[in-house]
PDB file of C-alpha atoms and ligand atoms in Angstrom:
ATOM      1  CA  MET F   6       0.000   0.000   0.000  1.00 38.00           C
ATOM      2  CA  ALA F   7       1.029   3.524  -0.593  1.00 39.00           C
ATOM      3  CA  PHE F   8       1.754   4.385   2.966  1.00 38.00           C
ATOM      4  CA  ALA F   9       3.579   1.156   3.573  1.00 39.00           C
ATOM      5  CA  LEU F  10       5.810   2.201   0.720  1.00 34.00           C
ATOM      6  CA  LYS F  11       6.149   5.652   2.122  1.00 37.00           C
ATOM      7  CA  LEU F  12       7.079   4.569   5.607  1.00 37.00           C
ATOM      8  CA  SER F  13       8.533   1.155   5.092  1.00 37.00           C
ATOM      9  CA  GLY F  14       6.173  -0.106   7.772  1.00 36.00           C
ATOM     10  CA  ARG F  15       8.539  -2.106   9.881  1.00 36.00           C
ATOM     11  CA  ASP F  16       9.490  -2.259  13.525  1.00 37.00           C
ATOM     12  CA  GLU F  17      11.908   0.400  14.558  1.00 38.00           C
ATOM     13  CA  ALA F  18      13.816   1.000  17.708  1.00 32.00           C
ATOM     14  CA  TRP F  19      12.654   3.844  19.879  1.00 34.00           C
ATOM     15  CA  PRO F  20      14.593   6.890  18.719  1.00 37.00           C
ATOM     16  CA  GLY F  21      16.756   8.380  21.419  1.00 37.00           C
ATOM     17  CA  SER F  22      16.024  11.967  20.455  1.00 39.00           C
ATOM     18  CA  GLY F  23      16.875  14.676  22.904  1.00 39.00           C
ATOM     19  CA  HIS F  24      14.433  17.055  21.326  1.00 45.00           C
ATOM     20  CA  LEU F  25      12.005  18.203  23.977  1.00 51.00           C
ATOM     21  CA  GLN F  26       9.070  18.873  21.689  1.00 51.00           C
ATOM     22  CA  LEU F  27       9.494  15.563  19.979  1.00 49.00           C
ATOM     23  CA  ARG F  28       9.616  13.917  23.346  1.00 53.00           C
ATOM     24  CA  ARG F  29       6.386  15.585  24.341  1.00 58.00           C
ATOM     25  CA  PHE F  30       4.821  14.516  21.099  1.00 54.00           C
ATOM     26  CA  LEU F  31       5.990  10.941  21.507  1.00 56.00           C
ATOM     27  CA  PHE F  32       5.087  11.031  25.152  1.00 58.00           C
ATOM     28  CA  SER F  33       1.505  11.889  24.287  1.00 61.00           C
ATOM     29  CA  PHE F  34       1.293   9.219  21.656  1.00 59.00           C
ATOM     30  CA  SER F  35       2.949   6.615  23.818  1.00 59.00           C
ATOM     31  CA  LEU F  36       0.714   7.433  26.707  1.00 56.00           C
ATOM     32  CA  LEU F  37      -2.348   7.265  24.530  1.00 57.00           C
ATOM     33  CA  TRP F  38      -1.354   3.885  23.286  1.00 54.00           C
ATOM     34  CA  ALA F  39      -0.284   2.731  26.705  1.00 52.00           C
ATOM     35  CA  LYS F  40      -3.665   3.704  28.054  1.00 50.00           C
ATOM     36  CA  CYS F  41      -5.363   1.286  25.787  1.00 46.00           C
ATOM     37  CA  SER F  42      -2.747  -1.382  25.379  1.00 47.00           C
ATOM     38  CA  ARG F  43      -3.648  -4.998  25.449  1.00 44.00           C
ATOM     39  CA  PRO F  44      -1.474  -8.019  26.085  1.00 39.00           C
ATOM     40  CA  THR F  45      -0.679 -10.521  23.402  1.00 35.00           C
ATOM     41  CA  ALA F  46      -2.264 -13.249  25.476  1.00 31.00           C
ATOM     42  CA  ALA F  47      -4.752 -15.448  23.641  1.00 29.00           C
ATOM     43  CA  VAL F  48      -7.629 -14.326  25.819  1.00 27.00           C
ATOM     44  CA  GLN F  49      -7.693 -10.593  25.883  1.00 28.00           C
ATOM     45  CA  PRO F  50      -9.167  -8.670  28.748  1.00 25.00           C
ATOM     46  CA  THR F  51     -11.818  -6.075  28.198  1.00 24.00           C
ATOM     47  CA  LEU F  52     -10.218  -3.041  26.683  1.00 26.00           C
ATOM     48  CA  CYS F  53      -9.975   0.402  28.154  1.00 27.00           C
ATOM     49  CA  GLY F  54     -11.994  -0.167  31.233  1.00 27.00           C
ATOM     50  CA  GLY F  55     -14.692  -2.188  29.558  1.00 28.00           C
ATOM     51  CA  ARG F  56     -17.997  -1.317  28.030  1.00 29.00           C
ATOM     52  CA  ARG F  57     -19.700   1.605  29.650  1.00 31.00           C
ATOM     53  CA  GLU F  58     -22.967   3.368  29.481  1.00 34.00           C
ATOM     54  CA  ARG F  59     -23.185   6.966  28.453  1.00 38.00           C
ATOM     55  CA  ASP F  60     -22.800   9.262  31.399  1.00 40.00           C
ATOM     56  CA  ARG F  61     -25.642  11.382  32.738  1.00 39.00           C
ATOM     57  CA  ALA F  62     -24.908  14.149  30.268  1.00 42.00           C
ATOM     58  CA  GLY F  63     -25.059  11.672  27.414  1.00 39.00           C
ATOM     59  CA  HIS F  64     -21.368  11.985  26.675  1.00 41.00           C
ATOM     60  CA  TRP F  65     -19.596   9.331  24.791  1.00 38.00           C
ATOM     61  CA  GLY F  66     -15.911   9.203  25.323  1.00 36.00           C
ATOM     62  CA  PRO F  67     -12.943   7.392  26.731  1.00 35.00           C
ATOM     63  CA  VAL F  68     -12.853   6.432  30.354  1.00 30.00           C
ATOM     64  CA  MET F  69      -9.189   6.800  30.978  1.00 29.00           C
ATOM     65  CA  ALA F  70      -8.860   6.483  34.709  1.00 25.00           C
ATOM     66  CA  GLN F  71      -9.341   2.738  34.448  1.00 29.00           C
ATOM     67  CA  VAL F  72      -6.576   2.084  31.990  1.00 30.00           C
ATOM     68  CA  ASP F  73      -3.484   3.444  33.605  1.00 33.00           C
ATOM     69  CA  SER F  74      -1.383   0.316  33.659  1.00 35.00           C
ATOM     70  CA  PRO F  75      -0.573  -2.646  31.436  1.00 38.00           C
ATOM     71  CA  ARG F  76      -3.378  -5.153  31.221  1.00 42.00           C
ATOM     72  CA  PRO F  77      -3.093  -8.094  33.574  1.00 38.00           C
ATOM     73  CA  GLY F  78      -2.289 -11.349  31.869  1.00 41.00           C
ATOM     74  CA  ALA F  79       0.641 -10.180  29.768  1.00 55.00           C
ATOM     75  CA  ALA F  80       3.571 -12.473  30.330  1.00 64.00           C
ATOM     76  CA  PRO F  81       6.616 -10.750  31.813  1.00 66.00           C
ATOM     77  CA  GLY F  82       8.781  -9.404  29.039  1.00 67.00           C
ATOM     78  CA  GLN F  83       6.057  -9.834  26.457  1.00 73.00           C
ATOM     79  CA  PRO F  84       5.156  -6.622  24.645  1.00 73.00           C
ATOM     80  CA  LEU F  85       1.718  -5.205  24.998  1.00 78.00           C
ATOM     81  CA  VAL F  86      -0.049  -4.704  21.693  1.00 82.00           C
ATOM     82  CA  SER F  87      -2.237  -1.792  20.814  1.00 82.00           C
ATOM     83  CA  LYS F  88      -4.075  -0.929  17.625  1.00 85.00           C
ATOM     84  CA  LEU F  89      -4.318   2.744  16.809  1.00 85.00           C
ATOM     85  CA  VAL F  90      -6.154   4.163  13.841  1.00 89.00           C
ATOM     86  CA  LEU F  91      -5.611   7.567  12.253  1.00 91.00           C
ATOM     87  CA  LEU F  92      -8.782   9.139  10.891  1.00 93.00           C
ATOM     88  CA  GLY F  93      -9.501  12.464   9.243  1.00 95.00           C
ATOM     89  CA  SER F  94      -9.986  14.285   5.965  1.00 95.00           C
ATOM     90  CA  GLY F  95      -7.512  14.070   3.135  1.00 95.00           C
ATOM     91  CA  SER F  96      -4.322  16.114   3.472  1.00 94.00           C
ATOM     92  CA  VAL F  97      -4.726  16.980   7.144  1.00 96.00           C
ATOM     93  CA  GLY F  98      -1.382  15.352   7.863  1.00 94.00           C
ATOM     94  CA  LYS F  99      -2.154  11.876   9.179  1.00 92.00           C
ATOM     95  CA  SER F 100       0.663  10.214   7.284  1.00 91.00           C
ATOM     96  CA  SER F 101       3.015  13.049   8.141  1.00 90.00           C
ATOM     97  CA  LEU F 102       2.270  12.713  11.842  1.00 89.00           C
ATOM     98  CA  ALA F 103       2.932   9.006  11.612  1.00 86.00           C
ATOM     99  CA  LEU F 104       6.131   9.607   9.711  1.00 85.00           C
ATOM    100  CA  ARG F 105       7.234  12.100  12.336  1.00 83.00           C
ATOM    101  CA  PHE F 106       6.427   9.608  15.051  1.00 80.00           C
ATOM    102  CA  VAL F 107       8.035   6.578  13.464  1.00 80.00           C
ATOM    103  CA  LYS F 108      11.024   8.083  11.727  1.00 81.00           C
ATOM    104  CA  GLN F 109      11.375  11.563  13.171  1.00 81.00           C
ATOM    105  CA  ASP F 110      11.111  12.846   9.636  1.00 84.00           C
ATOM    106  CA  PHE F 111       8.966  15.154   7.553  1.00 88.00           C
ATOM    107  CA  LYS F 112       8.743  15.136   3.791  1.00 88.00           C
ATOM    108  CA  ASN F 113       6.132  15.421   1.099  1.00 85.00           C
ATOM    109  CA  VAL F 114       4.179  12.226   0.956  1.00 84.00           C
ATOM    110  CA  LEU F 115       1.666  10.934  -1.540  1.00 87.00           C
ATOM    111  CA  PRO F 116      -1.998  10.596  -0.572  1.00 89.00           C
ATOM    112  CA  THR F 117      -2.674   7.302   1.126  1.00 88.00           C
ATOM    113  CA  VAL F 118      -4.501   4.684  -0.906  1.00 86.00           C
ATOM    114  CA  GLY F 119      -6.988   2.680   1.127  1.00 82.00           C
ATOM    115  CA  CYS F 120      -5.037   2.248   4.314  1.00 84.00           C
ATOM    116  CA  ALA F 121      -1.438   1.872   5.379  1.00 86.00           C
ATOM    117  CA  PHE F 122      -0.180  -0.245   8.211  1.00 84.00           C
ATOM    118  CA  PHE F 123       3.030  -0.310  10.137  1.00 78.00           C
ATOM    119  CA  THR F 124       4.293  -1.135  13.571  1.00 81.00           C
ATOM    120  CA  LYS F 125       6.593   0.336  16.095  1.00 79.00           C
ATOM    121  CA  VAL F 126       7.802  -0.906  19.434  1.00 78.00           C
ATOM    122  CA  VAL F 127       8.271   1.678  22.151  1.00 75.00           C
ATOM    123  CA  ASP F 128       9.211   1.536  25.781  1.00 74.00           C
ATOM    124  CA  VAL F 129       6.767   3.028  28.239  1.00 69.00           C
ATOM    125  CA  GLY F 130       8.074   2.819  31.748  1.00 68.00           C
ATOM    126  CA  ALA F 131       9.052  -0.760  32.432  1.00 72.00           C
ATOM    127  CA  SER F 132       6.915  -2.134  29.618  1.00 74.00           C
ATOM    128  CA  SER F 133       7.313  -2.489  25.892  1.00 77.00           C
ATOM    129  CA  LEU F 134       4.432  -1.546  23.705  1.00 75.00           C
ATOM    130  CA  LYS F 135       3.971  -2.778  20.158  1.00 79.00           C
ATOM    131  CA  LEU F 136       1.961  -0.232  18.242  1.00 79.00           C
ATOM    132  CA  GLU F 137      -0.068  -1.366  15.297  1.00 84.00           C
ATOM    133  CA  ILE F 138      -0.730   1.857  13.430  1.00 85.00           C
ATOM    134  CA  TRP F 139      -3.431   2.006  10.775  1.00 90.00           C
ATOM    135  CA  ASP F 140      -3.301   5.145   8.685  1.00 91.00           C
ATOM    136  CA  THR F 141      -6.525   5.450   6.735  1.00 91.00           C
ATOM    137  CA  ALA F 142      -6.929   7.349   3.495  1.00 90.00           C
ATOM    138  CA  GLY F 143      -8.741  10.616   4.001  1.00 89.00           C
ATOM    139  CA  GLN F 144      -9.950  11.073   0.463  1.00 88.00           C
ATOM    140  CA  GLU F 145     -13.710  10.780   0.221  1.00 84.00           C
ATOM    141  CA  LYS F 146     -13.570   7.950  -2.284  1.00 83.00           C
ATOM    142  CA  TYR F 147     -12.101   5.708   0.418  1.00 84.00           C
ATOM    143  CA  HIS F 148     -14.621   6.637   3.059  1.00 84.00           C
ATOM    144  CA  SER F 149     -16.744   3.514   2.666  1.00 82.00           C
ATOM    145  CA  VAL F 150     -13.836   1.194   3.465  1.00 81.00           C
ATOM    146  CA  CYS F 151     -12.402   3.087   6.401  1.00 78.00           C
ATOM    147  CA  HIS F 152     -14.664   1.519   8.968  1.00 78.00           C
ATOM    148  CA  LEU F 153     -13.141  -1.841   8.050  1.00 82.00           C
ATOM    149  CA  TYR F 154      -9.840  -0.586   9.359  1.00 84.00           C
ATOM    150  CA  PHE F 155     -10.913   0.892  12.633  1.00 82.00           C
ATOM    151  CA  ARG F 156     -12.669  -2.216  13.842  1.00 83.00           C
ATOM    152  CA  GLY F 157     -10.896  -3.595  16.869  1.00 86.00           C
ATOM    153  CA  ALA F 158      -8.990  -0.381  17.476  1.00 86.00           C
ATOM    154  CA  ASN F 159      -7.924   0.512  20.989  1.00 84.00           C
ATOM    155  CA  ALA F 160      -7.285   4.128  20.185  1.00 83.00           C
ATOM    156  CA  ALA F 161      -8.155   6.596  17.472  1.00 86.00           C
ATOM    157  CA  LEU F 162      -6.614   9.898  16.508  1.00 89.00           C
ATOM    158  CA  LEU F 163      -9.147  12.195  14.863  1.00 93.00           C
ATOM    159  CA  VAL F 164      -6.918  14.534  12.917  1.00 94.00           C
ATOM    160  CA  TYR F 165      -7.927  17.858  11.418  1.00 97.00           C
ATOM    161  CA  ASP F 166      -6.054  20.704   9.800  1.00 98.00           C
ATOM    162  CA  ILE F 167      -6.318  23.916  11.836  1.00 97.00           C
ATOM    163  CA  THR F 168      -6.311  25.909   8.574  1.00 98.00           C
ATOM    164  CA  GLN F 169      -9.314  24.006   7.196  1.00 98.00           C
ATOM    165  CA  LYS F 170     -12.571  24.424   9.078  1.00 98.00           C
ATOM    166  CA  ASP F 171     -14.164  21.691   6.985  1.00 97.00           C
ATOM    167  CA  SER F 172     -11.640  19.190   8.238  1.00 98.00           C
ATOM    168  CA  PHE F 173     -12.599  20.067  11.812  1.00 98.00           C
ATOM    169  CA  HIS F 174     -16.240  19.324  11.031  1.00 97.00           C
ATOM    170  CA  ARG F 175     -15.192  16.148   9.301  1.00 95.00           C
ATOM    171  CA  ALA F 176     -13.318  15.037  12.403  1.00 96.00           C
ATOM    172  CA  GLN F 177     -16.539  15.484  14.327  1.00 95.00           C
ATOM    173  CA  GLN F 178     -18.309  13.281  11.805  1.00 93.00           C
ATOM    174  CA  TRP F 179     -15.640  10.667  12.268  1.00 91.00           C
ATOM    175  CA  LEU F 180     -16.464  10.673  15.935  1.00 93.00           C
ATOM    176  CA  SER F 181     -20.052   9.844  15.038  1.00 92.00           C
ATOM    177  CA  GLU F 182     -18.777   6.957  12.936  1.00 89.00           C
ATOM    178  CA  LEU F 183     -16.775   5.700  15.869  1.00 90.00           C
ATOM    179  CA  GLU F 184     -19.814   5.963  18.106  1.00 89.00           C
ATOM    180  CA  LYS F 185     -21.633   3.578  15.792  1.00 88.00           C
ATOM    181  CA  GLU F 186     -18.793   1.095  15.845  1.00 86.00           C
ATOM    182  CA  PHE F 187     -17.736   1.195  19.484  1.00 88.00           C
ATOM    183  CA  SER F 188     -19.420   1.166  22.835  1.00 85.00           C
ATOM    184  CA  PRO F 189     -18.764   4.115  25.130  1.00 80.00           C
ATOM    185  CA  GLY F 190     -15.371   3.767  26.748  1.00 76.00           C
ATOM    186  CA  GLU F 191     -14.252   1.002  24.429  1.00 82.00           C
ATOM    187  CA  VAL F 192     -11.748   3.128  22.552  1.00 83.00           C
ATOM    188  CA  VAL F 193      -9.594   6.056  23.605  1.00 82.00           C
ATOM    189  CA  VAL F 194     -10.011   8.985  21.246  1.00 86.00           C
ATOM    190  CA  MET F 195      -7.729  11.952  20.797  1.00 87.00           C
ATOM    191  CA  LEU F 196      -8.657  14.989  18.730  1.00 92.00           C
ATOM    192  CA  VAL F 197      -5.561  16.363  16.995  1.00 92.00           C
ATOM    193  CA  GLY F 198      -5.373  19.780  15.338  1.00 95.00           C
ATOM    194  CA  ASN F 199      -2.390  19.624  12.998  1.00 95.00           C
ATOM    195  CA  LYS F 200      -0.347  22.250  11.087  1.00 95.00           C
ATOM    196  CA  THR F 201       0.136  24.794  13.858  1.00 94.00           C
ATOM    197  CA  ASP F 202       3.110  26.102  11.906  1.00 95.00           C
ATOM    198  CA  LEU F 203       0.526  27.699   9.584  1.00 96.00           C
ATOM    199  CA  GLY F 204      -0.885  29.829  12.376  1.00 93.00           C
ATOM    200  CA  GLU F 205      -1.525  32.836  10.169  1.00 95.00           C
ATOM    201  CA  GLU F 206      -3.966  30.754   8.105  1.00 97.00           C
ATOM    202  CA  ARG F 207      -5.716  29.310  11.117  1.00 97.00           C
ATOM    203  CA  GLU F 208      -9.477  28.755  10.756  1.00 98.00           C
ATOM    204  CA  VAL F 209     -10.003  26.679  13.904  1.00 98.00           C
ATOM    205  CA  THR F 210      -8.904  28.156  17.198  1.00 97.00           C
ATOM    206  CA  ALA F 211      -7.285  26.026  19.833  1.00 96.00           C
ATOM    207  CA  GLN F 212     -10.181  26.957  22.095  1.00 96.00           C
ATOM    208  CA  GLU F 213     -12.712  25.543  19.623  1.00 97.00           C
ATOM    209  CA  GLY F 214     -10.811  22.290  19.434  1.00 96.00           C
ATOM    210  CA  LYS F 215     -10.428  22.111  23.179  1.00 94.00           C
ATOM    211  CA  GLU F 216     -14.071  22.865  23.850  1.00 96.00           C
ATOM    212  CA  PHE F 217     -15.302  20.254  21.416  1.00 96.00           C
ATOM    213  CA  ALA F 218     -12.910  17.689  22.851  1.00 93.00           C
ATOM    214  CA  GLU F 219     -14.028  18.465  26.374  1.00 92.00           C
ATOM    215  CA  SER F 220     -17.685  18.296  25.411  1.00 94.00           C
ATOM    216  CA  LYS F 221     -17.089  14.780  24.141  1.00 92.00           C
ATOM    217  CA  ARG F 222     -14.507  13.852  26.761  1.00 87.00           C
ATOM    218  CA  LEU F 223     -11.774  13.334  24.223  1.00 88.00           C
ATOM    219  CA  LEU F 224      -8.085  13.964  24.637  1.00 86.00           C
ATOM    220  CA  PHE F 225      -6.912  16.953  22.690  1.00 87.00           C
ATOM    221  CA  MET F 226      -3.719  18.418  21.374  1.00 88.00           C
ATOM    222  CA  GLU F 227      -2.449  20.582  18.572  1.00 91.00           C
ATOM    223  CA  THR F 228       0.569  19.543  16.590  1.00 90.00           C
ATOM    224  CA  SER F 229       2.738  20.356  13.648  1.00 91.00           C
ATOM    225  CA  ALA F 230       4.230  17.362  11.923  1.00 90.00           C
ATOM    226  CA  LYS F 231       6.337  19.806   9.953  1.00 90.00           C
ATOM    227  CA  ALA F 232       7.694  21.847  12.831  1.00 87.00           C
ATOM    228  CA  ASP F 233       7.772  18.888  15.196  1.00 81.00           C
ATOM    229  CA  TYR F 234       5.570  20.778  17.582  1.00 70.00           C
ATOM    230  CA  GLN F 235       3.202  19.620  20.251  1.00 66.00           C
ATOM    231  CA  PRO F 236       2.572  22.423  22.693  1.00 42.00           C
ATOM    232  CA  ARG F 237      -0.233  20.980  24.693  1.00 36.00           C
ATOM    233  CA  SER F 238       0.560  17.595  26.050  1.00 45.00           C
ATOM    234  CA  SER F 239      -2.586  15.693  26.849  1.00 38.00           C
ATOM    235  CA  CYS F 240      -0.552  13.933  29.476  1.00 36.00           C
ATOM    236  CA  ARG F 241      -0.811  17.002  31.604  1.00 40.00           C
ATOM    237  CA  ASP F 242      -4.460  16.144  31.906  1.00 43.00           C
ATOM    238  CA  LYS F 243      -5.191  15.843  35.601  1.00 39.00           C
ATOM    239  CA  LYS F 244      -6.625  12.377  35.355  1.00 41.00           C
ATOM    240  CA  LEU F 245      -3.738  11.096  33.317  1.00 39.00           C
ATOM    241  CA  GLY F 246      -1.103  12.901  35.317  1.00 39.00           C
ATOM    242  CA  THR F 247      -1.626  10.677  38.299  1.00 38.00           C
ATOM    243  CA  ALA F 248      -1.579   7.439  36.346  1.00 39.00           C
ATOM    244  CA  PRO F 249       1.351   5.102  37.031  1.00 35.00           C
ATOM    245  CA  THR F 250       2.154   4.770  33.365  1.00 35.00           C
ATOM    246  CA  CYS F 251       2.235   8.518  32.965  1.00 37.00           C
ATOM    247  CA  ARG F 252       4.547   8.906  35.932  1.00 37.00           C
ATOM    248  CA  GLY F 253       6.806   6.203  34.551  1.00 33.00           C
ATOM    249  CA  VAL F 254       6.996   7.840  31.165  1.00 32.00           C
ATOM    250  CA  GLU F 255       7.575  11.243  32.715  1.00 38.00           C
ATOM    251  CA  GLN F 256      10.582   9.824  34.534  1.00 35.00           C
ATOM    252  CA  TRP F 257      11.787   8.339  31.326  1.00 28.00           C
ATOM    253  CA  ILE F 258      11.597  11.603  29.383  1.00 25.00           C
TER     254      ILE F 258
HETATM  255  N1  GTP L 304       2.696  23.128   6.874  1.00 74.84           N
HETATM  256  C1  GTP L 304       2.437  21.874   7.219  1.00 74.84           C
HETATM  257  N2  GTP L 304       2.164  20.969   6.261  1.00 74.84           N
HETATM  258  C2  GTP L 304       1.886  19.698   6.653  1.00 74.84           C
HETATM  259  C3  GTP L 304       1.893  19.295   7.998  1.00 74.84           C
HETATM  260  N3  GTP L 304       1.577  17.987   8.053  1.00 74.84           N
HETATM  261  C4  GTP L 304       1.390  17.598   6.790  1.00 74.84           C
HETATM  262  N4  GTP L 304       1.573  18.614   5.930  1.00 74.84           N
HETATM  263  C5  GTP L 304       1.447  18.593   4.482  1.00 74.84           C
HETATM  264  O1  GTP L 304       0.102  18.354   4.167  1.00 74.84           O
HETATM  265  C6  GTP L 304       0.001  17.537   3.014  1.00 74.84           C
HETATM  266  C7  GTP L 304      -0.808  16.287   3.327  1.00 74.84           C
HETATM  267  O2  GTP L 304      -0.090  15.532   4.275  1.00 74.84           O
HETATM  268  P1  GTP L 304      -0.395  13.971   4.490  1.00 74.84           P
HETATM  269  O3  GTP L 304       0.399  13.530   5.657  1.00 74.84           O
HETATM  270  O4  GTP L 304      -0.238  13.202   3.230  1.00 74.84           O
HETATM  271  O5  GTP L 304      -1.942  14.041   4.837  1.00 74.84           O
HETATM  272  P2  GTP L 304      -2.942  12.809   5.036  1.00 74.84           P
HETATM  273  O6  GTP L 304      -3.942  13.248   6.041  1.00 74.84           O
HETATM  274  O7  GTP L 304      -2.190  11.555   5.332  1.00 74.84           O
HETATM  275  O8  GTP L 304      -3.607  12.745   3.599  1.00 74.84           O
HETATM  276  P3  GTP L 304      -4.349  11.466   2.923  1.00 74.84           P
HETATM  277  O9  GTP L 304      -3.299  10.405   2.729  1.00 74.84           O
HETATM  278  O10 GTP L 304      -4.900  11.987   1.638  1.00 74.84           O
HETATM  279  O11 GTP L 304      -5.427  11.034   3.856  1.00 74.84           O
HETATM  280  C8  GTP L 304       1.430  17.225   2.582  1.00 74.84           C
HETATM  281  O12 GTP L 304       1.828  18.132   1.581  1.00 74.84           O
HETATM  282  C9  GTP L 304       2.234  17.462   3.839  1.00 74.84           C
HETATM  283  O13 GTP L 304       3.569  17.853   3.558  1.00 74.84           O
HETATM  284  C10 GTP L 304       2.210  20.275   8.995  1.00 74.84           C
HETATM  285  O14 GTP L 304       2.258  20.049  10.203  1.00 74.84           O
HETATM  286  N5  GTP L 304       2.470  21.543   8.548  1.00 74.84           N
END
């Protein structure tokens, strides 16, 4: 697939970058994945705190407080496995974010065809985490097949381009799609506003993104795959900040 070609799609060692912003970016991603990791054991435990009802306000969103440590049942030394899916309109930067994450690189990439898949093993605290990353094509013509790829996901990044209001609305529609596919609390969702380096062309304020994320109880951050920028680490979220995994990763960075 196109993205597999673009990114090679193979396991890579955790890069030992000393770049603070990159670390924050990776920290957020690692934490997100760690929050919803599952062991490679044959019988998997319920993911992300299990199936939950909507709360009193009718919110649908991740219940993160329950998923702050590796799932029980993983054999010592065995990596946890987590499936993460990237969703969003075409050209919002999904592949670029993945490329930044996997290879600490940014370059012009071709539009994804269908879906691309690759893996990466990272260390989070004392545990290893094998990330199965599914980068879906954002072009409308691939919309009908995307739901095939996010089935079984533990986490989803809903990516929009801060310079394209439409892409922000589209990200909200993707959330509705996820709601049809998953039970409340079954998947951790992060809303990601990308391309902050194009601030002068901004059409979606950080406040708008934050407010929507909060209204749906999603994680939220803004990024720039190009500038390697992630100013608002979701890991500073109060709930997450007290989680053992978060503390472990904070020590590590
Ligand atoms: N300025 C800027 N450009 C970016 C950024 N991230 C991605 N781009 C550019 O945006 C365009 C689309 O990036 P992709 O990563 O292919 O976007 P995508 O969401 O994967 O697109 P599809 O594969 O069509 O779904 C490319 O020209 C990238 O170079 C960013 O943070 N800042």
